[in-house]
Amino acid sequence: MPEKVVPGPISEDRSIREAVCIHTRKIFDSCRDKDCVEDLRVYPTRCSQEVIDRAQSIKAGTAELLYAYIDVEPITFNRGFYTVDVRYFYRITADAFVGAARPVQVCGLAVFCKRAVLFGSESGSKSFTSEGGENQVQCVPQSNLPTAVVEAVDPLILNLKLVDVCECRPCDCGCVDIPMAVAACFGDELVTGGDQHRVFVTLGQFSIIRMERDTQLLIPAYDYCIPTKDCSCDNDRCQEDPCDLFRQVQFPVDEFFPPNTITTTSSASSNVCGSCCR
C-alpha cells in the first residue's frame, strides 16, 4: 500500500494524481518593514486631557493597534505598479503623575501614515457572480485593482514625553478623519486643541504588506482531503478522568524560567514611509 500523502515536501516516489485548476489569490509582490515612528502626537480623551494638563511627568504604558485604513492607487507612469497608503490608528495608554498621588492612567489616539510601492500586475476584466442575484446590480470599477493586505502587530512604545503647548512643533496640526468605529473605542471625546500639555510617543512598528489579485492557477493534486479526526464522543472519552488529562499536559518550563536567548527579527526596508505630520 503506498504511503499516505501529507502536506509538506514531496519525495520522488509519490505520483501526482491529476492537475487541478483552482481560483485563488496570487501574491504578486510583498514587502516587510520595521518602522521607528518618532514623536507621534497623542490625542487624549477629554477626561485624560484634564489629568495631563495637571501632570508633572508621564510614564509609558501600552500601545494597541486598533485599525489600519488601506488605499490603493495605480501609478500612471509605471504600469503594473501601485501605491499602497496605510494609516494606522493606535490606542496609547500611559500613567500620569500628579503631585505625590498615585499615577492616573490616561489614554488617547495616535495616527501614523506610511506609503509603499508594489507590483500588482494589470487586469481589465470585471467579475460577476451568481451570489448577488439579478435584482442587485454589482457596481465594479473600470479597472480591476489588486487587493492590498497589511499584516501588523501591536507596536512597541520606545519613548513617551510630556511637553508644554508652546514647545510643540509648528507642523503639529489637529487630527482629522477619524473613523467612527475607532472613535467609539475610547468611549469619550478626543481632544485636538485647547490643551496646556501634550503627549508625544515614539513607536516601533513591524508590518508586512502584500499585493494580491484573483487568478486561476494550475496545481498538482494527489487526492481528496478527507478528515481523519473522529467527531464522535463515546462514554469512555467524554467521561475521562480530568486528572488523567492533566497528567498528559507537558509541564510549562518556559513559564518559570527565563529563556537563555532572545530571537530577534531582521528586516529589509525599501518603502517610502513617514509620520502623519510631515
PDB file of C-alpha atoms in Angstrom:
ATOM      1  CA  MET A   1       0.000   0.000   0.000  1.00  0.00           C
ATOM      2  CA  PRO A   2       1.535   3.353  -0.991  1.00  0.00           C
ATOM      3  CA  GLU A   3       2.496   5.809   1.675  1.00  0.00           C
ATOM      4  CA  LYS A   4      -0.178   8.386   2.536  1.00  0.00           C
ATOM      5  CA  VAL A   5       0.436  11.821   1.013  1.00  0.00           C
ATOM      6  CA  VAL A   6       0.538  14.634   3.547  1.00  0.00           C
ATOM      7  CA  PRO A   7       1.248  18.367   3.174  1.00  0.00           C
ATOM      8  CA  GLY A   8       4.943  19.139   3.019  1.00  0.00           C
ATOM      9  CA  PRO A   9       7.980  18.261   0.893  1.00  0.00           C
ATOM     10  CA  ILE A  10       7.271  15.720  -1.834  1.00  0.00           C
ATOM     11  CA  SER A  11       9.561  12.756  -2.417  1.00  0.00           C
ATOM     12  CA  GLU A  12      10.157  11.240  -5.843  1.00  0.00           C
ATOM     13  CA  ASP A  13       8.177   8.067  -5.151  1.00  0.00           C
ATOM     14  CA  ARG A  14       4.897   9.997  -4.765  1.00  0.00           C
ATOM     15  CA  SER A  15       2.956  10.316  -8.015  1.00  0.00           C
ATOM     16  CA  ILE A  16       0.664  13.216  -8.852  1.00  0.00           C
ATOM     17  CA  ARG A  17      -2.946  12.104  -9.265  1.00  0.00           C
ATOM     18  CA  GLU A  18      -4.144  14.949 -11.533  1.00  0.00           C
ATOM     19  CA  ALA A  19      -3.649  18.611 -12.416  1.00  0.00           C
ATOM     20  CA  VAL A  20      -6.345  20.840 -10.900  1.00  0.00           C
ATOM     21  CA  CYS A  21      -7.299  24.390 -11.880  1.00  0.00           C
ATOM     22  CA  ILE A  22      -8.208  26.458  -8.801  1.00  0.00           C
ATOM     23  CA  HIS A  23      -9.332  30.047  -8.280  1.00  0.00           C
ATOM     24  CA  THR A  24      -7.345  31.808  -5.583  1.00  0.00           C
ATOM     25  CA  ARG A  25      -5.451  34.988  -4.765  1.00  0.00           C
ATOM     26  CA  LYS A  26      -1.912  35.083  -6.077  1.00  0.00           C
ATOM     27  CA  ILE A  27       0.654  37.250  -4.299  1.00  0.00           C
ATOM     28  CA  PHE A  28       2.394  39.363  -6.951  1.00  0.00           C
ATOM     29  CA  ASP A  29       4.590  41.422  -4.628  1.00  0.00           C
ATOM     30  CA  SER A  30       5.191  41.877  -0.920  1.00  0.00           C
ATOM     31  CA  CYS A  31       7.482  43.669   1.496  1.00  0.00           C
ATOM     32  CA  ARG A  32       8.199  43.800   5.198  1.00  0.00           C
ATOM     33  CA  ASP A  33       9.122  46.819   7.251  1.00  0.00           C
ATOM     34  CA  LYS A  34      10.341  47.841  10.686  1.00  0.00           C
ATOM     35  CA  ASP A  35       9.294  51.459  11.246  1.00  0.00           C
ATOM     36  CA  CYS A  36      10.609  53.649  14.042  1.00  0.00           C
ATOM     37  CA  VAL A  37       7.941  56.355  14.214  1.00  0.00           C
ATOM     38  CA  GLU A  38       9.168  59.311  16.235  1.00  0.00           C
ATOM     39  CA  ASP A  39       7.117  61.928  18.099  1.00  0.00           C
ATOM     40  CA  LEU A  40       3.576  60.994  17.144  1.00  0.00           C
ATOM     41  CA  ARG A  41       1.108  63.289  18.841  1.00  0.00           C
ATOM     42  CA  VAL A  42      -1.331  61.550  21.167  1.00  0.00           C
ATOM     43  CA  TYR A  43      -4.891  62.895  21.170  1.00  0.00           C
ATOM     44  CA  PRO A  44      -6.231  62.100  24.657  1.00  0.00           C
ATOM     45  CA  THR A  45      -9.827  61.738  25.723  1.00  0.00           C
ATOM     46  CA  ARG A  46     -11.472  64.663  27.492  1.00  0.00           C
ATOM     47  CA  CYS A  47     -11.005  63.135  30.961  1.00  0.00           C
ATOM     48  CA  SER A  48      -7.413  62.137  30.211  1.00  0.00           C
ATOM     49  CA  GLN A  49      -6.542  65.630  28.966  1.00  0.00           C
ATOM     50  CA  GLU A  50      -7.690  67.155  32.273  1.00  0.00           C
ATOM     51  CA  VAL A  51      -5.233  64.877  34.062  1.00  0.00           C
ATOM     52  CA  ILE A  52      -2.412  65.542  31.578  1.00  0.00           C
ATOM     53  CA  ASP A  53      -2.762  69.328  31.977  1.00  0.00           C
ATOM     54  CA  ARG A  54      -2.053  68.916  35.719  1.00  0.00           C
ATOM     55  CA  ALA A  55       0.596  66.199  35.353  1.00  0.00           C
ATOM     56  CA  GLN A  56       4.238  66.756  36.237  1.00  0.00           C
ATOM     57  CA  SER A  57       5.533  63.656  34.440  1.00  0.00           C
ATOM     58  CA  ILE A  58       4.251  60.716  32.464  1.00  0.00           C
ATOM     59  CA  LYS A  59       5.250  57.062  32.102  1.00  0.00           C
ATOM     60  CA  ALA A  60       4.706  54.864  29.055  1.00  0.00           C
ATOM     61  CA  GLY A  61       2.107  52.126  29.210  1.00  0.00           C
ATOM     62  CA  THR A  62       0.930  50.086  26.233  1.00  0.00           C
ATOM     63  CA  ALA A  63       0.149  50.632  22.554  1.00  0.00           C
ATOM     64  CA  GLU A  64      -2.645  48.780  20.753  1.00  0.00           C
ATOM     65  CA  LEU A  65      -3.239  48.776  17.010  1.00  0.00           C
ATOM     66  CA  LEU A  66      -6.964  49.406  16.535  1.00  0.00           C
ATOM     67  CA  TYR A  67      -7.365  49.701  12.784  1.00  0.00           C
ATOM     68  CA  ALA A  68      -5.458  50.157   9.524  1.00  0.00           C
ATOM     69  CA  TYR A  69      -7.019  52.050   6.620  1.00  0.00           C
ATOM     70  CA  ILE A  70      -5.639  50.964   3.220  1.00  0.00           C
ATOM     71  CA  ASP A  71      -5.872  52.839  -0.075  1.00  0.00           C
ATOM     72  CA  VAL A  72      -4.549  51.519  -3.422  1.00  0.00           C
ATOM     73  CA  GLU A  73      -3.903  53.781  -6.415  1.00  0.00           C
ATOM     74  CA  PRO A  74      -2.209  52.962  -9.745  1.00  0.00           C
ATOM     75  CA  ILE A  75       0.995  54.740 -10.774  1.00  0.00           C
ATOM     76  CA  THR A  76       0.332  56.306 -14.169  1.00  0.00           C
ATOM     77  CA  PHE A  77       3.950  56.450 -15.332  1.00  0.00           C
ATOM     78  CA  ASN A  78       4.816  52.891 -14.246  1.00  0.00           C
ATOM     79  CA  ARG A  79       2.319  50.300 -15.485  1.00  0.00           C
ATOM     80  CA  GLY A  80       1.558  47.444 -13.143  1.00  0.00           C
ATOM     81  CA  PHE A  81       2.784  49.272 -10.037  1.00  0.00           C
ATOM     82  CA  TYR A  82       0.583  50.740  -7.317  1.00  0.00           C
ATOM     83  CA  THR A  83       0.953  52.930  -4.275  1.00  0.00           C
ATOM     84  CA  VAL A  84      -0.355  51.488  -1.017  1.00  0.00           C
ATOM     85  CA  ASP A  85      -1.172  54.162   1.556  1.00  0.00           C
ATOM     86  CA  VAL A  86      -1.729  52.794   5.048  1.00  0.00           C
ATOM     87  CA  ARG A  87      -2.981  54.783   8.024  1.00  0.00           C
ATOM     88  CA  TYR A  88      -2.556  53.092  11.392  1.00  0.00           C
ATOM     89  CA  PHE A  89      -4.744  54.060  14.355  1.00  0.00           C
ATOM     90  CA  TYR A  90      -3.346  53.289  17.825  1.00  0.00           C
ATOM     91  CA  ARG A  91      -4.710  53.426  21.353  1.00  0.00           C
ATOM     92  CA  ILE A  92      -1.943  54.666  23.669  1.00  0.00           C
ATOM     93  CA  THR A  93      -2.169  54.249  27.446  1.00  0.00           C
ATOM     94  CA  ALA A  94       0.156  55.850  29.977  1.00  0.00           C
ATOM     95  CA  ASP A  95       0.465  56.686  33.688  1.00  0.00           C
ATOM     96  CA  ALA A  96       0.342  60.383  34.539  1.00  0.00           C
ATOM     97  CA  PHE A  97       1.833  61.560  37.834  1.00  0.00           C
ATOM     98  CA  VAL A  98       0.053  64.477  39.510  1.00  0.00           C
ATOM     99  CA  GLY A  99       1.869  65.656  42.640  1.00  0.00           C
ATOM    100  CA  ALA A 100       2.615  62.932  45.168  1.00  0.00           C
ATOM    101  CA  ALA A 101      -0.547  60.948  44.458  1.00  0.00           C
ATOM    102  CA  ARG A 102      -0.673  57.591  42.791  1.00  0.00           C
ATOM    103  CA  PRO A 103      -0.401  57.693  38.968  1.00  0.00           C
ATOM    104  CA  VAL A 104      -3.584  58.058  36.955  1.00  0.00           C
ATOM    105  CA  GLN A 105      -3.996  56.037  33.773  1.00  0.00           C
ATOM    106  CA  VAL A 106      -4.694  58.112  30.672  1.00  0.00           C
ATOM    107  CA  CYS A 107      -5.348  57.054  27.097  1.00  0.00           C
ATOM    108  CA  GLY A 108      -5.526  58.631  23.679  1.00  0.00           C
ATOM    109  CA  LEU A 109      -5.286  58.164  19.937  1.00  0.00           C
ATOM    110  CA  ALA A 110      -2.148  58.240  17.772  1.00  0.00           C
ATOM    111  CA  VAL A 111      -2.105  58.066  13.967  1.00  0.00           C
ATOM    112  CA  PHE A 112       0.742  57.001  11.670  1.00  0.00           C
ATOM    113  CA  CYS A 113       0.707  57.077   7.854  1.00  0.00           C
ATOM    114  CA  LYS A 114       3.079  55.286   5.506  1.00  0.00           C
ATOM    115  CA  ARG A 115       3.334  54.503   1.802  1.00  0.00           C
ATOM    116  CA  ALA A 116       4.675  51.525  -0.121  1.00  0.00           C
ATOM    117  CA  VAL A 117       5.068  50.951  -3.861  1.00  0.00           C
ATOM    118  CA  LEU A 118       4.409  47.379  -5.010  1.00  0.00           C
ATOM    119  CA  PHE A 119       3.844  45.497  -8.247  1.00  0.00           C
ATOM    120  CA  GLY A 120       0.285  44.250  -8.709  1.00  0.00           C
ATOM    121  CA  SER A 121       0.116  43.451 -12.439  1.00  0.00           C
ATOM    122  CA  GLU A 122      -2.787  44.545 -14.644  1.00  0.00           C
ATOM    123  CA  SER A 123      -6.264  43.260 -15.394  1.00  0.00           C
ATOM    124  CA  GLY A 124      -9.120  44.865 -17.321  1.00  0.00           C
ATOM    125  CA  SER A 125     -11.741  42.248 -16.517  1.00  0.00           C
ATOM    126  CA  LYS A 126     -14.861  42.717 -14.423  1.00  0.00           C
ATOM    127  CA  SER A 127     -16.026  39.936 -12.111  1.00  0.00           C
ATOM    128  CA  PHE A 128     -19.683  38.954 -11.633  1.00  0.00           C
ATOM    129  CA  THR A 129     -21.013  36.096  -9.522  1.00  0.00           C
ATOM    130  CA  SER A 130     -24.412  34.486  -9.017  1.00  0.00           C
ATOM    131  CA  GLU A 131     -24.403  35.296  -5.292  1.00  0.00           C
ATOM    132  CA  GLY A 132     -25.649  38.859  -5.780  1.00  0.00           C
ATOM    133  CA  GLY A 133     -28.925  37.942  -7.506  1.00  0.00           C
ATOM    134  CA  GLU A 134     -30.499  39.528 -10.570  1.00  0.00           C
ATOM    135  CA  ASN A 135     -32.083  42.369  -8.571  1.00  0.00           C
ATOM    136  CA  GLN A 136     -28.740  43.545  -7.181  1.00  0.00           C
ATOM    137  CA  VAL A 137     -26.589  45.394  -9.692  1.00  0.00           C
ATOM    138  CA  GLN A 138     -22.904  44.957  -8.898  1.00  0.00           C
ATOM    139  CA  CYS A 139     -21.024  48.222  -9.206  1.00  0.00           C
ATOM    140  CA  VAL A 140     -17.461  47.452 -10.235  1.00  0.00           C
ATOM    141  CA  PRO A 141     -14.677  49.885 -11.152  1.00  0.00           C
ATOM    142  CA  GLN A 142     -13.487  50.305 -14.745  1.00  0.00           C
ATOM    143  CA  SER A 143     -10.065  48.902 -13.847  1.00  0.00           C
ATOM    144  CA  ASN A 144      -9.714  45.841 -11.661  1.00  0.00           C
ATOM    145  CA  LEU A 145      -7.377  46.966  -8.876  1.00  0.00           C
ATOM    146  CA  PRO A 146      -5.367  44.404  -6.916  1.00  0.00           C
ATOM    147  CA  THR A 147      -6.049  43.849  -3.247  1.00  0.00           C
ATOM    148  CA  ALA A 148      -3.566  45.171  -0.695  1.00  0.00           C
ATOM    149  CA  VAL A 149      -3.261  43.209   2.537  1.00  0.00           C
ATOM    150  CA  VAL A 150      -1.495  44.640   5.590  1.00  0.00           C
ATOM    151  CA  GLU A 151      -0.422  42.448   8.485  1.00  0.00           C
ATOM    152  CA  ALA A 152       0.834  44.231  11.596  1.00  0.00           C
ATOM    153  CA  VAL A 153       1.321  43.549  15.281  1.00  0.00           C
ATOM    154  CA  ASP A 154       0.813  45.847  18.245  1.00  0.00           C
ATOM    155  CA  PRO A 155       3.729  48.298  18.270  1.00  0.00           C
ATOM    156  CA  LEU A 156       6.349  48.786  20.961  1.00  0.00           C
ATOM    157  CA  ILE A 157       6.470  52.084  22.836  1.00  0.00           C
ATOM    158  CA  LEU A 158      10.062  53.279  22.543  1.00  0.00           C
ATOM    159  CA  ASN A 159       9.622  56.692  24.147  1.00  0.00           C
ATOM    160  CA  LEU A 160       6.933  58.897  25.642  1.00  0.00           C
ATOM    161  CA  LYS A 161       7.283  62.541  26.610  1.00  0.00           C
ATOM    162  CA  LEU A 162       5.177  65.328  28.081  1.00  0.00           C
ATOM    163  CA  VAL A 163       5.679  68.837  26.681  1.00  0.00           C
ATOM    164  CA  ASP A 164       4.067  72.269  27.024  1.00  0.00           C
ATOM    165  CA  VAL A 165       1.965  73.527  24.144  1.00  0.00           C
ATOM    166  CA  CYS A 166       4.439  76.361  23.489  1.00  0.00           C
ATOM    167  CA  GLU A 167       7.175  73.753  22.882  1.00  0.00           C
ATOM    168  CA  CYS A 168       5.208  71.909  20.180  1.00  0.00           C
ATOM    169  CA  ARG A 169       6.445  71.861  16.629  1.00  0.00           C
ATOM    170  CA  PRO A 170       4.936  74.262  14.028  1.00  0.00           C
ATOM    171  CA  CYS A 171       3.662  71.346  11.910  1.00  0.00           C
ATOM    172  CA  ASP A 172       1.735  69.863  14.834  1.00  0.00           C
ATOM    173  CA  CYS A 173      -1.756  70.065  13.395  1.00  0.00           C
ATOM    174  CA  GLY A 174      -5.036  68.583  14.522  1.00  0.00           C
ATOM    175  CA  CYS A 175      -6.007  65.011  13.655  1.00  0.00           C
ATOM    176  CA  VAL A 176      -8.888  64.648  11.188  1.00  0.00           C
ATOM    177  CA  ASP A 177     -10.877  61.886   9.504  1.00  0.00           C
ATOM    178  CA  ILE A 178     -11.093  59.543  12.473  1.00  0.00           C
ATOM    179  CA  PRO A 179     -13.336  56.558  11.618  1.00  0.00           C
ATOM    180  CA  MET A 180     -16.407  56.306  13.812  1.00  0.00           C
ATOM    181  CA  ALA A 181     -15.514  52.760  14.826  1.00  0.00           C
ATOM    182  CA  VAL A 182     -12.092  53.946  16.048  1.00  0.00           C
ATOM    183  CA  ALA A 183     -13.543  56.903  17.977  1.00  0.00           C
ATOM    184  CA  ALA A 184     -16.068  54.560  19.613  1.00  0.00           C
ATOM    185  CA  CYS A 185     -13.202  52.515  21.108  1.00  0.00           C
ATOM    186  CA  PHE A 186     -12.416  55.331  23.559  1.00  0.00           C
ATOM    187  CA  GLY A 187     -15.888  55.988  24.960  1.00  0.00           C
ATOM    188  CA  ASP A 188     -15.165  59.716  25.309  1.00  0.00           C
ATOM    189  CA  GLU A 189     -14.489  62.729  23.115  1.00  0.00           C
ATOM    190  CA  LEU A 190     -10.945  63.055  21.792  1.00  0.00           C
ATOM    191  CA  VAL A 191      -9.249  66.407  22.430  1.00  0.00           C
ATOM    192  CA  THR A 192      -7.478  68.047  19.478  1.00  0.00           C
ATOM    193  CA  GLY A 193      -6.934  71.573  20.837  1.00  0.00           C
ATOM    194  CA  GLY A 194      -7.205  73.963  23.781  1.00  0.00           C
ATOM    195  CA  ASP A 195      -4.729  71.943  25.865  1.00  0.00           C
ATOM    196  CA  GLN A 196      -1.824  73.013  28.086  1.00  0.00           C
ATOM    197  CA  HIS A 197       0.291  69.850  27.930  1.00  0.00           C
ATOM    198  CA  ARG A 198       0.673  67.436  25.052  1.00  0.00           C
ATOM    199  CA  VAL A 199       1.957  63.877  24.856  1.00  0.00           C
ATOM    200  CA  PHE A 200       4.225  62.588  22.083  1.00  0.00           C
ATOM    201  CA  VAL A 201       5.026  58.920  21.593  1.00  0.00           C
ATOM    202  CA  THR A 202       7.707  57.059  19.620  1.00  0.00           C
ATOM    203  CA  LEU A 203       6.609  53.645  18.338  1.00  0.00           C
ATOM    204  CA  GLY A 204       8.307  50.628  16.801  1.00  0.00           C
ATOM    205  CA  GLN A 205       6.034  49.006  14.225  1.00  0.00           C
ATOM    206  CA  PHE A 206       6.533  45.681  12.432  1.00  0.00           C
ATOM    207  CA  SER A 207       4.414  45.132   9.324  1.00  0.00           C
ATOM    208  CA  ILE A 208       4.060  43.067   6.139  1.00  0.00           C
ATOM    209  CA  ILE A 209       2.326  44.465   3.055  1.00  0.00           C
ATOM    210  CA  ARG A 210       1.449  42.275   0.088  1.00  0.00           C
ATOM    211  CA  MET A 211      -0.367  42.779  -3.218  1.00  0.00           C
ATOM    212  CA  GLU A 212      -2.834  40.088  -4.245  1.00  0.00           C
ATOM    213  CA  ARG A 213      -5.038  39.536  -7.282  1.00  0.00           C
ATOM    214  CA  ASP A 214      -7.671  36.907  -8.083  1.00  0.00           C
ATOM    215  CA  THR A 215      -6.359  34.435 -10.626  1.00  0.00           C
ATOM    216  CA  GLN A 216      -6.584  30.816 -11.770  1.00  0.00           C
ATOM    217  CA  LEU A 217      -3.662  28.531 -11.062  1.00  0.00           C
ATOM    218  CA  LEU A 218      -2.888  25.010 -12.207  1.00  0.00           C
ATOM    219  CA  ILE A 219      -1.608  22.942  -9.288  1.00  0.00           C
ATOM    220  CA  PRO A 220      -0.845  19.239  -8.773  1.00  0.00           C
ATOM    221  CA  ALA A 221      -3.437  17.265  -6.820  1.00  0.00           C
ATOM    222  CA  TYR A 222      -2.821  13.979  -5.047  1.00  0.00           C
ATOM    223  CA  ASP A 223      -6.200  13.037  -3.615  1.00  0.00           C
ATOM    224  CA  TYR A 224      -9.233  14.424  -1.839  1.00  0.00           C
ATOM    225  CA  CYS A 225      -8.532  15.884   1.579  1.00  0.00           C
ATOM    226  CA  ILE A 226     -10.535  13.603   3.854  1.00  0.00           C
ATOM    227  CA  PRO A 227     -10.696  14.463   7.583  1.00  0.00           C
ATOM    228  CA  THR A 228      -9.086  11.870   9.822  1.00  0.00           C
ATOM    229  CA  LYS A 229     -10.244  13.213  13.201  1.00  0.00           C
ATOM    230  CA  ASP A 230     -13.187  11.430  14.818  1.00  0.00           C
ATOM    231  CA  CYS A 231     -16.064  13.786  15.745  1.00  0.00           C
ATOM    232  CA  SER A 232     -17.871  11.260  17.940  1.00  0.00           C
ATOM    233  CA  CYS A 233     -17.596  11.289  21.710  1.00  0.00           C
ATOM    234  CA  ASP A 234     -18.227   7.945  23.336  1.00  0.00           C
ATOM    235  CA  ASN A 235     -18.844   7.471  27.031  1.00  0.00           C
ATOM    236  CA  ASP A 236     -15.279   6.423  27.780  1.00  0.00           C
ATOM    237  CA  ARG A 237     -13.754   9.511  26.154  1.00  0.00           C
ATOM    238  CA  CYS A 238     -16.351  12.016  27.379  1.00  0.00           C
ATOM    239  CA  GLN A 239     -16.127  10.769  30.966  1.00  0.00           C
ATOM    240  CA  GLU A 240     -12.361  10.525  31.066  1.00  0.00           C
ATOM    241  CA  ASP A 241     -10.763  11.327  34.406  1.00  0.00           C
ATOM    242  CA  PRO A 242      -9.744  15.023  34.412  1.00  0.00           C
ATOM    243  CA  CYS A 243      -6.667  14.153  36.476  1.00  0.00           C
ATOM    244  CA  ASP A 244      -5.541  11.745  33.752  1.00  0.00           C
ATOM    245  CA  LEU A 245      -5.961  14.512  31.216  1.00  0.00           C
ATOM    246  CA  PHE A 246      -3.930  16.847  33.399  1.00  0.00           C
ATOM    247  CA  ARG A 247      -1.102  14.319  33.702  1.00  0.00           C
ATOM    248  CA  GLN A 248      -0.787  14.292  29.909  1.00  0.00           C
ATOM    249  CA  VAL A 249      -0.170  18.057  29.793  1.00  0.00           C
ATOM    250  CA  GLN A 250       3.511  18.934  29.470  1.00  0.00           C
ATOM    251  CA  PHE A 251       4.999  20.953  32.309  1.00  0.00           C
ATOM    252  CA  PRO A 252       5.314  24.656  31.272  1.00  0.00           C
ATOM    253  CA  VAL A 253       9.021  25.072  31.939  1.00  0.00           C
ATOM    254  CA  ASP A 254       9.253  28.327  29.962  1.00  0.00           C
ATOM    255  CA  GLU A 255       6.720  29.960  32.272  1.00  0.00           C
ATOM    256  CA  PHE A 256       9.002  29.517  35.279  1.00  0.00           C
ATOM    257  CA  PHE A 257      12.464  30.056  33.804  1.00  0.00           C
ATOM    258  CA  PRO A 258      13.541  32.923  31.511  1.00  0.00           C
ATOM    259  CA  PRO A 259      14.954  31.950  28.112  1.00  0.00           C
ATOM    260  CA  ASN A 260      18.712  31.883  27.625  1.00  0.00           C
ATOM    261  CA  THR A 261      18.464  33.553  24.223  1.00  0.00           C
ATOM    262  CA  ILE A 262      16.108  36.048  22.629  1.00  0.00           C
ATOM    263  CA  THR A 263      15.171  35.661  18.991  1.00  0.00           C
ATOM    264  CA  THR A 264      15.345  38.891  17.034  1.00  0.00           C
ATOM    265  CA  THR A 265      13.662  39.669  13.745  1.00  0.00           C
ATOM    266  CA  SER A 266      15.655  41.232  10.953  1.00  0.00           C
ATOM    267  CA  SER A 267      14.003  43.057   8.087  1.00  0.00           C
ATOM    268  CA  ALA A 268      14.931  44.868   4.930  1.00  0.00           C
ATOM    269  CA  SER A 269      13.082  48.107   4.325  1.00  0.00           C
ATOM    270  CA  SER A 270      12.610  49.646   0.900  1.00  0.00           C
ATOM    271  CA  ASN A 271       9.365  51.553   1.370  1.00  0.00           C
ATOM    272  CA  VAL A 272       8.594  55.216   1.434  1.00  0.00           C
ATOM    273  CA  CYS A 273       7.102  55.983   4.816  1.00  0.00           C
ATOM    274  CA  GLY A 274       6.560  58.868   7.132  1.00  0.00           C
ATOM    275  CA  SER A 275       4.605  60.168  10.015  1.00  0.00           C
ATOM    276  CA  CYS A 276       1.135  61.672   9.832  1.00  0.00           C
ATOM    277  CA  CYS A 277       2.628  65.145  10.064  1.00  0.00           C
ATOM    278  CA  ARG A 278       5.404  65.813   7.583  1.00  0.00           C
TER     279      ARG A 278
END
